[in-house]
Short mmCIF file of C-alpha atoms and ligand atoms in Angstrom, two decimals:
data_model
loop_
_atom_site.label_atom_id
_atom_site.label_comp_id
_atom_site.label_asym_id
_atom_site.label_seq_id
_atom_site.Cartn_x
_atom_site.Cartn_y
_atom_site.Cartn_z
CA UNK A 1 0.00 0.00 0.00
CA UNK A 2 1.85 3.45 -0.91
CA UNK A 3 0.90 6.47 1.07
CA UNK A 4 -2.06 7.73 -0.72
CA UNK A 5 -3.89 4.75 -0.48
CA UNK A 6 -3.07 4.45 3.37
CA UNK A 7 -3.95 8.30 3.64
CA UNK A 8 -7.67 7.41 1.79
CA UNK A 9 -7.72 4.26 4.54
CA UNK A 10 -7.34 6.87 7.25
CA UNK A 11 -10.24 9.15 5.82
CA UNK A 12 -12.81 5.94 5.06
CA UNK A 13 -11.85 4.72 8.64
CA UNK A 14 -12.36 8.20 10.77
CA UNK A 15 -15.73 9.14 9.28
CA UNK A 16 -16.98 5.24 9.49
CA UNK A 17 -15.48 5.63 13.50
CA UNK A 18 -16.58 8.95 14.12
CA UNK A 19 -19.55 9.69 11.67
CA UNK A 20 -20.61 13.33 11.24
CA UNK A 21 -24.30 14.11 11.46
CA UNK A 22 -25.33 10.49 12.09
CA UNK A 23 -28.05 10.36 14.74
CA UNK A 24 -31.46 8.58 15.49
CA UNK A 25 -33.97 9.84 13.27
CA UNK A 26 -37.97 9.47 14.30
CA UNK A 27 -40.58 7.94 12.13
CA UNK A 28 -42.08 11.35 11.16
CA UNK A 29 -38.70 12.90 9.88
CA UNK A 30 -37.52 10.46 7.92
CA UNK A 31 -37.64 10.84 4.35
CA UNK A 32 -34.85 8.05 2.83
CA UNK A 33 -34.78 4.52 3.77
CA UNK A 34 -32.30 2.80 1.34
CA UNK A 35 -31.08 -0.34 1.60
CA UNK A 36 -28.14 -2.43 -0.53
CA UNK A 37 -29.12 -6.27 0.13
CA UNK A 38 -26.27 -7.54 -1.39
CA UNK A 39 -24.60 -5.84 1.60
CA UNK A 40 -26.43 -5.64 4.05
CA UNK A 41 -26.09 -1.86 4.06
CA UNK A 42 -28.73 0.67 5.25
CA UNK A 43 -29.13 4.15 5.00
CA UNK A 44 -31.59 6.51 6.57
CA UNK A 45 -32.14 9.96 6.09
CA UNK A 46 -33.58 13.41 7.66
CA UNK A 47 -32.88 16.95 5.60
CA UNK A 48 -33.79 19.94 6.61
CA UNK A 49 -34.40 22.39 3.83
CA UNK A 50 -35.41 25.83 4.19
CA UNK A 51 -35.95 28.36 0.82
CA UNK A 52 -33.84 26.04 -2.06
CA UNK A 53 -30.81 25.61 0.89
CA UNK A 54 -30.16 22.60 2.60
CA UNK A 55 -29.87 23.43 6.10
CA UNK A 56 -29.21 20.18 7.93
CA UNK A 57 -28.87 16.56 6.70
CA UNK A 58 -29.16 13.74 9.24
CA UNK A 59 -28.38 10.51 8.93
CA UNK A 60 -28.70 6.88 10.51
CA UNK A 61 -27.82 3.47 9.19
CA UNK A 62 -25.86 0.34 9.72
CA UNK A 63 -23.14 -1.60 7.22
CA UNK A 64 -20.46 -1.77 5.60
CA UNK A 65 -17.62 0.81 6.31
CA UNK A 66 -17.80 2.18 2.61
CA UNK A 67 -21.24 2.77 3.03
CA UNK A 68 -21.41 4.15 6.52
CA UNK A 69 -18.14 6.07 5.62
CA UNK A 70 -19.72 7.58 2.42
CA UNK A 71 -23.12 9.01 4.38
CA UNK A 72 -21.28 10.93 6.42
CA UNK A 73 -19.31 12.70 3.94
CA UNK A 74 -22.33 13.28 1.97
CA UNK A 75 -23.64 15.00 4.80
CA UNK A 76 -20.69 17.46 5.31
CA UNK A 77 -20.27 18.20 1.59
CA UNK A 78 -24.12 18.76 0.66
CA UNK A 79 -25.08 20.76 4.28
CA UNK A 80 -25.03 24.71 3.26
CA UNK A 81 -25.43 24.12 -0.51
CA UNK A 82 -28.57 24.66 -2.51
CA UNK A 83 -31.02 22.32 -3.62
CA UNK A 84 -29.19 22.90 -6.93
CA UNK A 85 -25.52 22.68 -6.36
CA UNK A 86 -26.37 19.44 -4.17
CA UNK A 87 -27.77 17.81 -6.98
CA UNK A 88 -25.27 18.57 -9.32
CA UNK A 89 -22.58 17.40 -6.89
CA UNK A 90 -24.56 13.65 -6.56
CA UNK A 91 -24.51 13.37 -10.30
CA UNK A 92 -21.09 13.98 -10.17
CA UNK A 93 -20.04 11.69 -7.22
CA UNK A 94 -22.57 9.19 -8.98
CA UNK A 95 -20.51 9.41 -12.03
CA UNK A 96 -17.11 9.06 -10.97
CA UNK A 97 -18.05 5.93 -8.54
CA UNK A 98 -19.04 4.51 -11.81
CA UNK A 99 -16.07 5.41 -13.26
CA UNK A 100 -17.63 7.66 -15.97
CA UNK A 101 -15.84 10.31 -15.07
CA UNK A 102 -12.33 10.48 -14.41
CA UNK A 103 -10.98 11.12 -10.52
CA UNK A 104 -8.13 13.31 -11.06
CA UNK A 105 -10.64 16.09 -12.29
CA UNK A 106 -11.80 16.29 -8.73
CA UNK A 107 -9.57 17.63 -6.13
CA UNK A 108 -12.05 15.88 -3.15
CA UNK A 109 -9.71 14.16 -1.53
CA UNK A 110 -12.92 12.30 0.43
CA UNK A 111 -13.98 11.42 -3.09
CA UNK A 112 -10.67 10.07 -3.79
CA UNK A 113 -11.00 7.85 -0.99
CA UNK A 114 -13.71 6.46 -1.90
CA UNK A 115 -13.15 6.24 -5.59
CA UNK A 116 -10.81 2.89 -4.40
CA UNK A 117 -14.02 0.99 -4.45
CA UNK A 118 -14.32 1.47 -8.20
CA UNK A 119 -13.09 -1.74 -8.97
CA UNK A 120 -15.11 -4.05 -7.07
CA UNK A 121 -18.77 -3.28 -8.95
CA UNK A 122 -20.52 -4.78 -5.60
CA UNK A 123 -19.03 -1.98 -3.72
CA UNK A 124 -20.36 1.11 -5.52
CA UNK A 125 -23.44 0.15 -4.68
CA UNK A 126 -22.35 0.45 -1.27
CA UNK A 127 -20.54 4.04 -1.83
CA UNK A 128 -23.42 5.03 -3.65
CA UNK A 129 -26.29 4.39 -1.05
CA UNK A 130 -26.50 7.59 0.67
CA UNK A 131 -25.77 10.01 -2.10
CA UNK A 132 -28.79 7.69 -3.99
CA UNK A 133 -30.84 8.56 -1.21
CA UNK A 134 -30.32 12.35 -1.05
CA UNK A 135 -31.15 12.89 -4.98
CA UNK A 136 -34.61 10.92 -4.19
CA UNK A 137 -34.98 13.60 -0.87
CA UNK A 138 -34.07 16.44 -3.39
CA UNK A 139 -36.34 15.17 -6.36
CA UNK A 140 -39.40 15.43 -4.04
CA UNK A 141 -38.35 19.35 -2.47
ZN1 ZN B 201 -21.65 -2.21 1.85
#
């Protein structure tokens, strides 16, 4: 493993330990329930949006690291942006998982993490969950 790939490790592994904005979310708020069965993965979401800005994204789940991992940077880099700029960001994300888009256009170094998982098909699903569920919260603002 050279450094990059231990420094992406590091990132996957802090935000899977220490996930931002995760939290228990009641019945009534919820508005994603996604789930990857090939993985056992699960991700739940809560967003707060006020005017076209997204004021607060919650989120809950259990799984995989990659998955877990890749909810809670979702939630950090969509928080603050418009309904807009969020959803341009997904398709973006979306697209370089998949490998349609090259990674060294993006200078995310969270997305470069994650963009490890690119060769193991299974997997995107898993990176994909969360960011899957947001554009389905976003479609129905
Ligand atoms: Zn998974």
């Amino acid at each position: 493993m050279d450094d990059m790939e231990q420094l992406y490790q590091e990132i996957i592994l802090d935000h899977y330990k220490h996930p931002r904005n995760k939290s228990e979310i009641p019945k009534q708020d919820m508005q994603a329930d996604e789930e990857n069965p090939m993985c056992g993965d699960r991700i739940m979401l809560a967003v707060d949006v006020e005017g076209d800005v997204i004021r607060r994204i919650r989120f809950d789940g259990k799984g995989c690291a990659i998955s877990q991992a890749s909810a809670s940077i979702m939630t950090e880099q969509l928080q603050g942006k418009t309904i807009a700029e969020a959803s341009a960001l997904i398709d973006e994300f979306v697209a370089m998982m998949r490998g349609e888009k090259s990674v060294t256009q993006s200078e995310n170094e969270e997305w470069l993490s994650l963009s490890g998982v690119r060769k193991f098909p299974l997997r995107v699903k898993c990176a994909t969950l969360s960011w899957r569920g947001m554009q389905k919260v976003l479609a129905a603002q």
